[in-house]
Amino acid sequence: MSFQNQYLLSVYQAVCQRNAGEPEFLQAVQEVLESLDPVVKKRPDLVASGIIERLVEPERMIQFRVSWIDDKGEVRVNRGWRVQYNSAIGPYKGGLRLHPSVNASILKFLGFEQTFKNSLTGLPIGGAKGGADFNSRDKSEGEVMRFCQSFATELTKHIGADTDVPAGDIGVGSREIGYMFGQYKRLSNEFTGAFTGKSLYSGGSLVRKEATGYGLCYFVQEMLSYIKQDSLEGKTVVVSGSGNVAIYASEKAAQLGAKVVAMSDSNGYIYDENGIDLAVVKQIKEVERGRIKLYAERVPGAVYTPGCGGIWSVKCDVALPCATQNEINSEHAQQLVNNGVSVVAEGANMPCTPEAIEIFRSNHVLYSPGKASNAGGVAVSSLEMCQNSMRYSWSFEEVDAKLKEIMATIFHNAYQASEEFGHKGDLVIGANIAGFLKVAEAMKWQGVAY
Ligand code: NDP
Ligand code: 2IT
């Protein structure tokens, strides 16, 4: 792909100038702007309202100091952010990432992607992202709690059930959301749904924990069924990562009759030709917070290989990248293609580089971008907000059925947009256009603030 349209190219060049040194943000913006070429031709009214220029700039970005005290009594300082990217269709909504690599570029790319993803869910949620350059891996339970409380002390000033509703992402699960929610509640003196991904004892929704991974498999199932009259049954699957998204993608893939043979963490990957025993992975990752290497020590026949990129050399029919951005480069993509991969569906946000996506495109691999196929997590977050507002909770079966329907609808909306705008079957273009149109209509309707 490249820019066909002079206007879009000039917007992109201005974004590059204004955001120099932010490669992840520029990568995400470039992909969306390249996709909008047919929209610019068909919908000049949206261009006239300066919508695209407005969309490449976050509405608000808050950066703050997070100071906390470690177990030795020493003061530590981290940097925290909340990027309130776009509120055209609902309150800001999106996860919090705690990882040493977190910076403004990464959070802006995630907030930008979230805006289109949330639009695709069909639910009334705007886009946001936040987090801090904090590494919980080498911290004690007490240190994680004190960090989260300090982070939430500042965050509380900027969020609320009708304003901005954070949730989890890398390094943030139920434990961290609990500490943050507790602090928010103390400071605001309100028990409201200002966070999602809460414990079931404190207003959380059934299926939220499983939602991103399950949703990913529901999306793949619909895509395979509609395009190839096929299913996950009998397929060999490779899933990268071994966190929240990876574990529940693996669980649902196995329930749908596939065999997951490999998983990873940032140090290396495991291969188990008999199919991964997920109970062992859950014990290591969810209970012990250990490394995936332990799996090979506990399960006979399983092999551990250091280096996480090697997982893409494992032969599979379906690859589900569920770890982090840019984890599949052109070399990995070529390896997957050479080994006969037929589906690559993103559970992570932007896990494939533009060059990798081009390789999948030119080899007719069914490829789905994260903003479409990983939207199940935020969709169930939105259902959690809904249940909190009603002060009611739905059963597992009810939420799961809604999730399944939402994922199928996202697939069909993206597919239909790809067809309507002249790129039938290209889900990158279809998802970007379908996500954009709804946000753009809302922005146009609300006028330009000045
Ligand atoms: P977790 O923290 O639960 O798990 C992350 C996994 O990815 C871990 O196995 C981790 O390994 C690995 N990983 C993280 N960073 C890197 C890195 N730089 N290089 C290699 N491996 C890495 O996070 P989630 O499962 O929640 O998130 C995974 C992806 O899914 C992210 O891209 C996130 O943005 C996306 N996502 C998450 C949603 C959610 O609801 N949680 C919803 C939609 C998308 P290690 O333990 O070694 O760090
Ligand atoms: O990337 C994502 O969609 C998430 N981390 C989930 C966000 C949410 O608000 O549930």
Short mmCIF file of C-alpha atoms and ligand atoms in Angstrom, two decimals:
data_model
loop_
_atom_site.label_atom_id
_atom_site.label_comp_id
_atom_site.label_asym_id
_atom_site.label_seq_id
_atom_site.Cartn_x
_atom_site.Cartn_y
_atom_site.Cartn_z
CA MET A 1 0.00 0.00 0.00
CA SER A 2 1.02 3.58 -0.49
CA PHE A 3 -0.72 6.95 -0.75
CA GLN A 4 -2.76 7.33 -3.95
CA ASN A 5 -4.28 10.59 -2.82
CA GLN A 6 -2.41 13.91 -2.58
CA TYR A 7 -4.64 15.31 0.16
CA LEU A 8 -4.17 12.25 2.41
CA LEU A 9 -0.43 12.31 1.74
CA SER A 10 -0.26 15.96 2.81
CA VAL A 11 -2.18 15.21 6.03
CA TYR A 12 0.22 12.36 6.73
CA GLN A 13 3.26 14.56 6.10
CA ALA A 14 1.95 17.12 8.59
CA VAL A 15 1.42 14.34 11.15
CA CYS A 16 5.03 13.20 10.60
CA GLN A 17 6.32 16.70 11.24
CA ARG A 18 4.24 17.24 14.32
CA ASN A 19 4.97 13.80 15.81
CA ALA A 20 8.59 13.29 14.83
CA GLY A 21 10.23 10.45 16.74
CA GLU A 22 6.95 8.60 17.40
CA PRO A 23 7.23 5.61 15.04
CA GLU A 24 4.32 3.53 16.43
CA PHE A 25 1.88 6.42 16.21
CA LEU A 26 2.97 7.24 12.66
CA GLN A 27 2.67 3.57 11.63
CA ALA A 28 -0.92 3.37 12.89
CA VAL A 29 -1.91 6.69 11.31
CA GLN A 30 -0.34 5.81 7.97
CA GLU A 31 -2.29 2.55 7.71
CA VAL A 32 -5.62 4.24 8.40
CA LEU A 33 -4.99 7.23 6.11
CA GLU A 34 -3.94 4.94 3.24
CA SER A 35 -7.21 3.04 3.67
CA LEU A 36 -9.31 6.20 3.42
CA ASP A 37 -8.54 6.90 -0.23
CA PRO A 38 -11.92 5.58 -1.49
CA VAL A 39 -13.76 7.48 1.28
CA VAL A 40 -12.22 10.78 0.24
CA LYS A 41 -13.58 10.19 -3.28
CA LYS A 42 -17.05 9.07 -2.19
CA ARG A 43 -17.60 11.33 0.82
CA PRO A 44 -16.10 14.79 0.16
CA ASP A 45 -18.43 16.17 2.88
CA LEU A 46 -16.33 14.41 5.50
CA VAL A 47 -13.13 15.86 4.11
CA ALA A 48 -14.62 19.36 4.02
CA SER A 49 -15.28 19.29 7.77
CA GLY A 50 -11.56 18.78 8.52
CA ILE A 51 -12.43 15.48 10.13
CA ILE A 52 -9.27 13.70 9.10
CA GLU A 53 -7.03 16.53 10.36
CA ARG A 54 -8.89 16.45 13.68
CA LEU A 55 -8.72 12.65 13.97
CA VAL A 56 -4.94 12.53 13.80
CA GLU A 57 -4.69 14.70 16.92
CA PRO A 58 -5.77 13.35 20.35
CA GLU A 59 -8.43 15.46 22.06
CA ARG A 60 -6.49 15.52 25.31
CA MET A 61 -3.33 13.98 26.71
CA ILE A 62 -2.46 13.99 30.37
CA GLN A 63 1.05 13.20 31.54
CA PHE A 64 1.83 12.89 35.22
CA ARG A 65 4.42 11.90 37.78
CA VAL A 66 3.74 8.71 39.71
CA SER A 67 5.78 8.58 42.90
CA TRP A 68 5.58 5.66 45.29
CA ILE A 69 7.66 4.01 48.00
CA ASP A 70 9.35 0.63 47.47
CA ASP A 71 9.86 -2.12 50.02
CA LYS A 72 13.21 -0.64 51.09
CA GLY A 73 11.52 2.64 51.92
CA GLU A 74 13.03 4.40 48.90
CA VAL A 75 11.10 6.83 46.70
CA ARG A 76 10.54 5.70 43.10
CA VAL A 77 9.27 7.84 40.25
CA ASN A 78 7.49 6.66 37.10
CA ARG A 79 5.78 8.51 34.29
CA GLY A 80 2.04 8.02 33.76
CA TRP A 81 -0.32 9.07 30.98
CA ARG A 82 -3.93 9.06 29.91
CA VAL A 83 -4.57 9.75 26.24
CA GLN A 84 -8.22 10.78 25.81
CA TYR A 85 -8.19 10.29 22.10
CA ASN A 86 -11.71 10.80 20.79
CA SER A 87 -15.13 11.23 22.40
CA ALA A 88 -17.32 11.61 19.30
CA ILE A 89 -19.43 8.51 19.92
CA GLY A 90 -19.21 8.02 23.69
CA PRO A 91 -17.12 8.47 26.84
CA TYR A 92 -13.40 7.81 26.43
CA LYS A 93 -12.78 4.08 26.78
CA GLY A 94 -9.65 1.96 26.62
CA GLY A 95 -7.06 0.07 28.60
CA LEU A 96 -4.07 0.91 30.76
CA ARG A 97 -0.68 -0.59 29.95
CA LEU A 98 2.06 -1.05 32.54
CA HIS A 99 5.30 -2.02 30.83
CA PRO A 100 8.82 -0.51 30.84
CA SER A 101 8.51 0.23 27.09
CA VAL A 102 5.44 2.50 27.50
CA ASN A 103 5.86 6.00 26.06
CA ALA A 104 3.74 8.70 24.42
CA SER A 105 4.09 7.22 20.92
CA ILE A 106 2.84 3.79 21.99
CA LEU A 107 -0.11 5.21 23.94
CA LYS A 108 -1.09 7.55 21.10
CA PHE A 109 -1.05 4.68 18.60
CA LEU A 110 -3.15 2.61 20.97
CA GLY A 111 -5.63 5.46 21.59
CA PHE A 112 -5.92 6.10 17.85
CA GLU A 113 -6.57 2.41 17.10
CA GLN A 114 -8.99 2.18 20.01
CA THR A 115 -11.14 4.95 18.53
CA PHE A 116 -11.84 2.92 15.38
CA LYS A 117 -12.07 -0.39 17.23
CA ASN A 118 -14.64 0.94 19.65
CA SER A 119 -16.64 2.33 16.74
CA LEU A 120 -16.59 -1.11 15.09
CA THR A 121 -18.17 -2.72 18.16
CA GLY A 122 -21.35 -0.74 17.43
CA LEU A 123 -21.44 0.33 21.08
CA PRO A 124 -21.37 3.94 22.38
CA ILE A 125 -17.73 4.25 23.45
CA GLY A 126 -15.02 6.76 22.48
CA GLY A 127 -11.31 5.93 22.30
CA ALA A 128 -8.58 6.23 24.95
CA LYS A 129 -5.46 4.55 26.31
CA GLY A 130 -3.15 5.11 29.24
CA GLY A 131 -0.49 3.57 31.39
CA ALA A 132 3.00 4.00 32.76
CA ASP A 133 6.59 2.88 32.24
CA PHE A 134 6.34 0.59 35.26
CA ASN A 135 7.57 -3.00 35.36
CA SER A 136 5.51 -5.08 37.76
CA ARG A 137 7.50 -8.23 37.11
CA ASP A 138 10.25 -7.56 39.65
CA LYS A 139 7.95 -5.92 42.21
CA SER A 140 6.37 -7.31 45.36
CA GLU A 141 2.60 -7.42 45.86
CA GLY A 142 2.84 -4.40 48.20
CA GLU A 143 4.86 -2.42 45.67
CA VAL A 144 2.34 -3.12 42.90
CA MET A 145 -0.47 -1.98 45.19
CA ARG A 146 1.27 1.24 46.20
CA PHE A 147 2.17 2.03 42.60
CA CYS A 148 -1.43 1.44 41.44
CA GLN A 149 -2.80 3.60 44.24
CA SER A 150 -0.46 6.46 43.39
CA PHE A 151 -1.28 6.14 39.67
CA ALA A 152 -5.02 6.09 40.42
CA THR A 153 -4.77 9.12 42.71
CA GLU A 154 -3.95 11.28 39.68
CA LEU A 155 -6.12 9.31 37.23
CA THR A 156 -9.19 9.84 39.44
CA LYS A 157 -9.19 13.55 38.53
CA HIS A 158 -9.74 12.74 34.88
CA ILE A 159 -12.06 9.71 34.72
CA GLY A 160 -15.63 8.72 35.61
CA ALA A 161 -18.42 6.43 34.43
CA ASP A 162 -19.65 9.05 31.93
CA THR A 163 -16.27 10.66 31.21
CA ASP A 164 -13.51 8.11 30.74
CA VAL A 165 -13.52 4.43 31.71
CA PRO A 166 -10.10 2.70 31.87
CA ALA A 167 -9.56 -1.09 31.82
CA GLY A 168 -6.69 -3.58 31.49
CA ASP A 169 -4.02 -4.12 28.85
CA ILE A 170 -0.44 -5.46 29.04
CA GLY A 171 0.60 -5.69 32.69
CA VAL A 172 -2.84 -4.72 33.96
CA GLY A 173 -5.31 -7.43 34.96
CA SER A 174 -7.87 -7.86 37.68
CA ARG A 175 -5.28 -7.36 40.45
CA GLU A 176 -4.18 -3.93 39.23
CA ILE A 177 -7.73 -2.81 38.33
CA GLY A 178 -8.76 -3.78 41.88
CA TYR A 179 -6.12 -1.54 43.51
CA MET A 180 -6.96 1.33 41.17
CA PHE A 181 -10.72 0.96 41.57
CA GLY A 182 -10.33 0.81 45.36
CA GLN A 183 -8.38 4.08 45.33
CA TYR A 184 -10.84 5.73 42.93
CA LYS A 185 -13.74 4.75 45.17
CA ARG A 186 -12.04 6.12 48.30
CA LEU A 187 -11.25 9.45 46.65
CA SER A 188 -14.50 9.98 44.77
CA ASN A 189 -16.76 8.50 47.44
CA GLU A 190 -18.74 6.84 44.67
CA PHE A 191 -19.23 3.21 43.67
CA THR A 192 -19.64 3.59 39.92
CA GLY A 193 -18.43 1.79 36.84
CA ALA A 194 -15.43 4.07 36.30
CA PHE A 195 -13.25 1.05 35.47
CA THR A 196 -14.01 -2.20 33.66
CA GLY A 197 -12.40 -5.58 34.13
CA LYS A 198 -13.47 -5.43 37.78
CA SER A 199 -13.73 -8.46 40.03
CA LEU A 200 -17.07 -10.27 39.90
CA TYR A 201 -17.47 -9.29 43.58
CA SER A 202 -17.23 -5.57 42.75
CA GLY A 203 -19.41 -5.06 39.72
CA GLY A 204 -17.35 -6.90 37.10
CA SER A 205 -18.97 -8.69 34.17
CA LEU A 206 -18.91 -12.40 33.49
CA VAL A 207 -16.90 -13.18 30.31
CA ARG A 208 -14.76 -9.97 30.53
CA LYS A 209 -11.68 -12.01 31.44
CA GLU A 210 -12.22 -14.35 28.50
CA ALA A 211 -13.64 -11.75 26.11
CA THR A 212 -10.68 -10.72 23.94
CA GLY A 213 -9.44 -14.26 23.33
CA TYR A 214 -12.90 -15.79 22.90
CA GLY A 215 -13.93 -12.88 20.67
CA LEU A 216 -10.87 -13.42 18.50
CA CYS A 217 -11.85 -17.04 17.89
CA TYR A 218 -15.50 -16.12 17.22
CA PHE A 219 -14.25 -13.63 14.62
CA VAL A 220 -11.98 -16.23 12.98
CA GLN A 221 -14.80 -18.77 12.98
CA GLU A 222 -17.13 -16.32 11.20
CA MET A 223 -14.44 -15.25 8.72
CA LEU A 224 -13.56 -18.87 7.88
CA SER A 225 -17.19 -19.86 7.58
CA TYR A 226 -18.23 -16.94 5.35
CA ILE A 227 -15.20 -16.75 3.08
CA LYS A 228 -14.10 -20.39 2.91
CA GLN A 229 -17.05 -22.43 4.23
CA ASP A 230 -14.52 -23.77 6.74
CA SER A 231 -14.00 -23.68 10.52
CA LEU A 232 -11.34 -23.98 13.23
CA GLU A 233 -12.12 -27.67 13.64
CA GLY A 234 -8.98 -29.74 13.06
CA LYS A 235 -6.69 -26.72 12.50
CA THR A 236 -3.21 -26.42 13.99
CA VAL A 237 -2.87 -23.08 15.78
CA VAL A 238 0.08 -21.04 17.06
CA VAL A 239 -0.66 -18.38 19.68
CA SER A 240 2.03 -15.90 20.73
CA GLY A 241 2.09 -14.54 24.26
CA SER A 242 0.78 -16.30 27.35
CA GLY A 243 -1.13 -13.46 28.98
CA ASN A 244 -4.82 -12.70 29.18
CA VAL A 245 -5.55 -12.61 25.45
CA ALA A 246 -3.34 -15.60 24.54
CA ILE A 247 -4.71 -17.89 27.27
CA TYR A 248 -8.38 -17.37 26.40
CA ALA A 249 -7.76 -17.45 22.64
CA SER A 250 -6.10 -20.84 23.18
CA GLU A 251 -8.96 -22.03 25.38
CA LYS A 252 -11.65 -21.13 22.84
CA ALA A 253 -9.63 -22.44 19.85
CA ALA A 254 -9.35 -25.81 21.62
CA GLN A 255 -13.08 -25.78 22.46
CA LEU A 256 -13.79 -25.22 18.77
CA GLY A 257 -11.77 -28.31 17.83
CA ALA A 258 -8.37 -26.81 16.98
CA LYS A 259 -5.01 -27.91 18.36
CA VAL A 260 -2.85 -25.14 19.85
CA VAL A 261 0.78 -26.30 19.64
CA ALA A 262 2.83 -23.26 20.67
CA MET A 263 2.72 -20.28 23.07
CA SER A 264 5.36 -17.78 24.23
CA ASP A 265 6.44 -14.96 26.50
CA SER A 266 9.04 -12.28 25.93
CA ASN A 267 11.86 -14.74 26.72
CA GLY A 268 10.98 -17.70 24.51
CA TYR A 269 8.38 -20.16 23.27
CA ILE A 270 7.11 -23.65 24.03
CA TYR A 271 6.13 -26.27 21.49
CA ASP A 272 3.90 -29.18 22.47
CA GLU A 273 2.94 -31.43 19.58
CA ASN A 274 0.20 -33.05 21.66
CA GLY A 275 -1.58 -29.74 22.08
CA ILE A 276 -0.91 -27.25 24.89
CA ASP A 277 -2.26 -28.29 28.30
CA LEU A 278 -3.88 -24.98 29.25
CA ALA A 279 -4.37 -25.91 32.90
CA VAL A 280 -0.57 -25.97 33.22
CA VAL A 281 -0.21 -22.59 31.46
CA LYS A 282 -2.88 -21.03 33.71
CA GLN A 283 -1.16 -22.37 36.83
CA ILE A 284 2.20 -20.92 35.72
CA LYS A 285 0.93 -17.59 34.43
CA GLU A 286 -2.21 -16.74 36.41
CA VAL A 287 -1.35 -18.30 39.77
CA GLU A 288 2.46 -18.31 40.01
CA ARG A 289 3.15 -15.35 37.66
CA GLY A 290 6.07 -17.45 36.36
CA ARG A 291 7.80 -17.87 33.00
CA ILE A 292 6.51 -20.03 30.14
CA LYS A 293 9.78 -22.00 30.23
CA LEU A 294 8.39 -23.87 33.27
CA TYR A 295 5.83 -25.56 30.99
CA ALA A 296 8.54 -27.65 29.30
CA GLU A 297 9.86 -28.68 32.72
CA ARG A 298 6.39 -29.88 33.74
CA VAL A 299 4.92 -31.44 30.60
CA PRO A 300 6.71 -34.45 29.09
CA GLY A 301 7.47 -34.06 25.39
CA ALA A 302 7.15 -30.26 25.38
CA VAL A 303 10.14 -28.25 24.17
CA TYR A 304 11.23 -24.73 25.19
CA THR A 305 13.26 -22.54 22.83
CA PRO A 306 14.71 -19.21 23.96
CA GLY A 307 13.84 -16.13 21.86
CA CYS A 308 10.19 -15.22 21.29
CA GLY A 309 10.38 -14.56 17.50
CA GLY A 310 11.14 -18.22 16.80
CA ILE A 311 7.51 -19.13 17.44
CA TRP A 312 6.64 -18.04 13.87
CA SER A 313 8.80 -20.84 12.46
CA VAL A 314 6.36 -23.40 13.90
CA LYS A 315 4.19 -24.88 11.13
CA CYS A 316 0.52 -23.99 11.53
CA ASP A 317 -2.76 -23.34 9.68
CA VAL A 318 -3.78 -20.43 11.90
CA ALA A 319 -1.51 -17.86 13.58
CA LEU A 320 -2.90 -15.73 16.39
CA PRO A 321 -0.41 -13.05 17.49
CA CYS A 322 -1.52 -12.12 21.02
CA ALA A 323 1.56 -10.51 22.62
CA THR A 324 2.53 -7.03 21.45
CA GLN A 325 3.04 -4.55 18.57
CA ASN A 326 5.32 -5.40 15.64
CA GLU A 327 6.00 -8.93 16.84
CA ILE A 328 5.61 -10.33 13.29
CA ASN A 329 8.05 -8.79 10.80
CA SER A 330 8.48 -9.62 7.11
CA GLU A 331 10.83 -12.50 7.83
CA HIS A 332 8.37 -14.10 10.26
CA ALA A 333 5.50 -13.51 7.80
CA GLN A 334 7.45 -15.21 5.01
CA GLN A 335 8.18 -18.19 7.29
CA LEU A 336 4.48 -18.51 8.11
CA VAL A 337 3.54 -18.35 4.42
CA ASN A 338 6.24 -20.87 3.44
CA ASN A 339 4.81 -23.24 6.07
CA GLY A 340 1.32 -22.94 4.59
CA VAL A 341 -0.49 -20.62 7.02
CA SER A 342 -4.01 -19.79 5.81
CA VAL A 343 -5.28 -17.45 8.56
CA VAL A 344 -3.52 -14.71 10.55
CA ALA A 345 -5.85 -12.97 13.00
CA GLU A 346 -4.55 -10.33 15.39
CA GLY A 347 -5.36 -10.63 19.09
CA ALA A 348 -2.73 -8.03 20.01
CA ASN A 349 -2.78 -4.41 18.84
CA MET A 350 -0.74 -3.89 15.63
CA PRO A 351 1.34 -7.08 16.01
CA CYS A 352 2.18 -7.24 12.29
CA THR A 353 4.49 -4.72 10.62
CA PRO A 354 3.24 -3.12 7.36
CA GLU A 355 5.72 -5.28 5.41
CA ALA A 356 4.35 -8.45 7.06
CA ILE A 357 0.78 -7.45 6.19
CA GLU A 358 1.84 -6.91 2.57
CA ILE A 359 3.23 -10.47 2.46
CA PHE A 360 -0.06 -11.88 3.80
CA ARG A 361 -2.02 -9.80 1.25
CA SER A 362 0.03 -10.92 -1.73
CA ASN A 363 -0.16 -14.58 -0.67
CA HIS A 364 -3.95 -14.53 -0.17
CA VAL A 365 -3.74 -15.33 3.54
CA LEU A 366 -6.97 -14.47 5.38
CA TYR A 367 -5.72 -11.62 7.54
CA SER A 368 -7.68 -9.63 10.10
CA PRO A 369 -6.42 -6.47 11.80
CA GLY A 370 -6.52 -6.21 15.59
CA LYS A 371 -8.98 -3.34 15.65
CA ALA A 372 -11.55 -5.77 14.23
CA SER A 373 -10.58 -9.17 15.63
CA ASN A 374 -9.52 -8.14 19.15
CA ALA A 375 -12.52 -5.87 19.79
CA GLY A 376 -14.23 -8.48 21.97
CA GLY A 377 -12.47 -7.25 25.11
CA VAL A 378 -13.63 -3.69 24.88
CA ALA A 379 -17.07 -4.83 23.67
CA VAL A 380 -17.61 -6.78 26.89
CA SER A 381 -16.16 -3.81 28.82
CA SER A 382 -18.96 -1.76 27.30
CA LEU A 383 -21.45 -4.44 28.37
CA GLU A 384 -19.93 -4.19 31.87
CA MET A 385 -20.62 -0.42 31.82
CA CYS A 386 -24.16 -1.16 30.76
CA GLN A 387 -24.70 -3.65 33.60
CA ASN A 388 -23.16 -1.20 36.12
CA SER A 389 -25.52 1.56 34.99
CA MET A 390 -28.48 -0.78 35.38
CA ARG A 391 -27.11 -2.13 38.69
CA TYR A 392 -27.77 -5.59 37.33
CA SER A 393 -25.75 -8.49 35.96
CA TRP A 394 -26.26 -10.82 33.07
CA SER A 395 -25.40 -14.54 33.09
CA PHE A 396 -22.30 -15.97 31.42
CA GLU A 397 -24.44 -17.35 28.60
CA GLU A 398 -26.12 -13.99 27.95
CA VAL A 399 -22.84 -12.05 27.76
CA ASP A 400 -21.16 -14.78 25.70
CA ALA A 401 -24.04 -14.78 23.20
CA LYS A 402 -23.84 -10.98 22.85
CA LEU A 403 -20.06 -11.20 22.36
CA LYS A 404 -20.46 -13.81 19.64
CA GLU A 405 -23.01 -11.69 17.83
CA ILE A 406 -20.88 -8.53 18.11
CA MET A 407 -17.81 -10.29 16.66
CA ALA A 408 -19.79 -11.71 13.74
CA THR A 409 -21.28 -8.26 13.05
CA ILE A 410 -17.82 -6.63 13.12
CA PHE A 411 -16.61 -9.14 10.55
CA HIS A 412 -19.60 -8.57 8.26
CA ASN A 413 -19.46 -4.77 8.59
CA ALA A 414 -15.75 -4.70 7.76
CA TYR A 415 -16.26 -7.14 4.87
CA GLN A 416 -19.20 -5.16 3.51
CA ALA A 417 -17.28 -1.86 3.70
CA SER A 418 -14.36 -3.45 1.83
CA GLU A 419 -16.78 -4.46 -0.92
CA GLU A 420 -18.68 -1.16 -1.04
CA PHE A 421 -15.48 0.87 -1.28
CA GLY A 422 -13.89 -1.26 -4.00
CA HIS A 423 -11.48 -3.55 -2.10
CA LYS A 424 -13.56 -6.69 -1.58
CA GLY A 425 -12.15 -8.97 1.08
CA ASP A 426 -9.43 -6.57 2.29
CA LEU A 427 -10.30 -6.41 5.97
CA VAL A 428 -7.66 -3.78 6.74
CA ILE A 429 -9.35 -1.31 4.42
CA GLY A 430 -12.85 -2.52 5.38
CA ALA A 431 -12.28 -2.22 9.14
CA ASN A 432 -10.62 1.17 8.86
CA ILE A 433 -13.43 2.55 6.70
CA ALA A 434 -16.28 1.05 8.72
CA GLY A 435 -14.71 2.32 11.97
CA PHE A 436 -14.00 5.75 10.50
CA LEU A 437 -17.44 6.44 9.01
CA LYS A 438 -19.34 6.29 12.28
CA VAL A 439 -16.83 8.48 14.15
CA ALA A 440 -16.70 10.93 11.24
CA GLU A 441 -20.49 11.26 11.01
CA ALA A 442 -20.65 12.00 14.75
CA MET A 443 -17.85 14.58 14.53
CA LYS A 444 -19.49 16.27 11.56
CA TRP A 445 -22.84 16.39 13.36
CA GLN A 446 -21.32 17.86 16.53
CA GLY A 447 -19.58 20.71 14.68
CA VAL A 448 -16.12 22.13 15.14
CA ALA A 449 -15.38 23.54 18.59
CA TYR A 450 -13.68 26.92 18.64
P1 NDP B 1 -0.74 -9.56 29.33
O1 NDP B 1 0.11 -8.64 30.10
O2 NDP B 1 -1.73 -10.39 30.02
O3 NDP B 1 0.17 -10.53 28.45
C1 NDP B 1 1.10 -10.04 27.55
C2 NDP B 1 1.85 -11.18 26.92
O4 NDP B 1 2.63 -10.68 25.84
C3 NDP B 1 2.83 -11.83 27.88
O5 NDP B 1 3.00 -13.18 27.54
C4 NDP B 1 4.11 -11.03 27.63
O6 NDP B 1 5.29 -11.72 27.95
C5 NDP B 1 4.01 -10.81 26.14
N1 NDP B 1 4.72 -9.55 25.81
C6 NDP B 1 4.42 -8.33 26.27
N2 NDP B 1 5.28 -7.40 25.80
C7 NDP B 1 6.12 -8.08 25.02
C8 NDP B 1 7.23 -7.71 24.24
N3 NDP B 1 7.64 -6.42 24.18
N4 NDP B 1 7.85 -8.68 23.53
C9 NDP B 1 7.42 -9.97 23.59
N5 NDP B 1 6.38 -10.39 24.32
C10 NDP B 1 5.75 -9.46 25.02
O7 NDP B 1 -1.43 -8.63 28.22
P2 NDP B 1 -2.73 -8.93 27.34
O8 NDP B 1 -2.84 -10.38 27.05
O9 NDP B 1 -3.85 -8.23 27.96
O10 NDP B 1 -2.38 -8.11 26.00
C11 NDP B 1 -1.74 -8.72 24.88
C12 NDP B 1 -2.01 -7.89 23.64
O11 NDP B 1 -3.41 -7.83 23.39
C13 NDP B 1 -1.54 -6.43 23.71
O12 NDP B 1 -1.16 -6.01 22.42
C14 NDP B 1 -2.83 -5.69 24.10
O13 NDP B 1 -2.79 -4.33 23.71
C15 NDP B 1 -3.84 -6.48 23.31
N6 NDP B 1 -5.24 -6.40 23.75
C16 NDP B 1 -5.58 -6.68 25.03
C17 NDP B 1 -6.91 -6.67 25.40
C18 NDP B 1 -7.35 -7.04 26.76
O14 NDP B 1 -8.57 -7.07 26.98
N7 NDP B 1 -6.50 -7.36 27.69
C19 NDP B 1 -7.96 -6.27 24.45
C20 NDP B 1 -7.50 -6.07 23.10
C21 NDP B 1 -6.18 -6.12 22.80
P3 NDP B 1 6.13 -11.31 29.28
O15 NDP B 1 5.33 -11.87 30.43
O16 NDP B 1 7.45 -11.98 29.10
O17 NDP B 1 6.22 -9.82 29.31
O1 2IT B 2 -6.87 -2.84 23.50
C1 2IT B 2 -7.99 -3.00 24.05
O2 2IT B 2 -9.03 -3.02 23.40
C2 2IT B 2 -8.01 -3.22 25.50
N1 2IT B 2 -6.95 -3.29 26.12
C3 2IT B 2 -9.32 -3.34 26.22
C4 2IT B 2 -9.89 -1.98 26.51
C5 2IT B 2 -11.13 -1.95 27.38
O3 2IT B 2 -11.55 -0.83 27.67
O4 2IT B 2 -11.66 -2.99 27.75
#
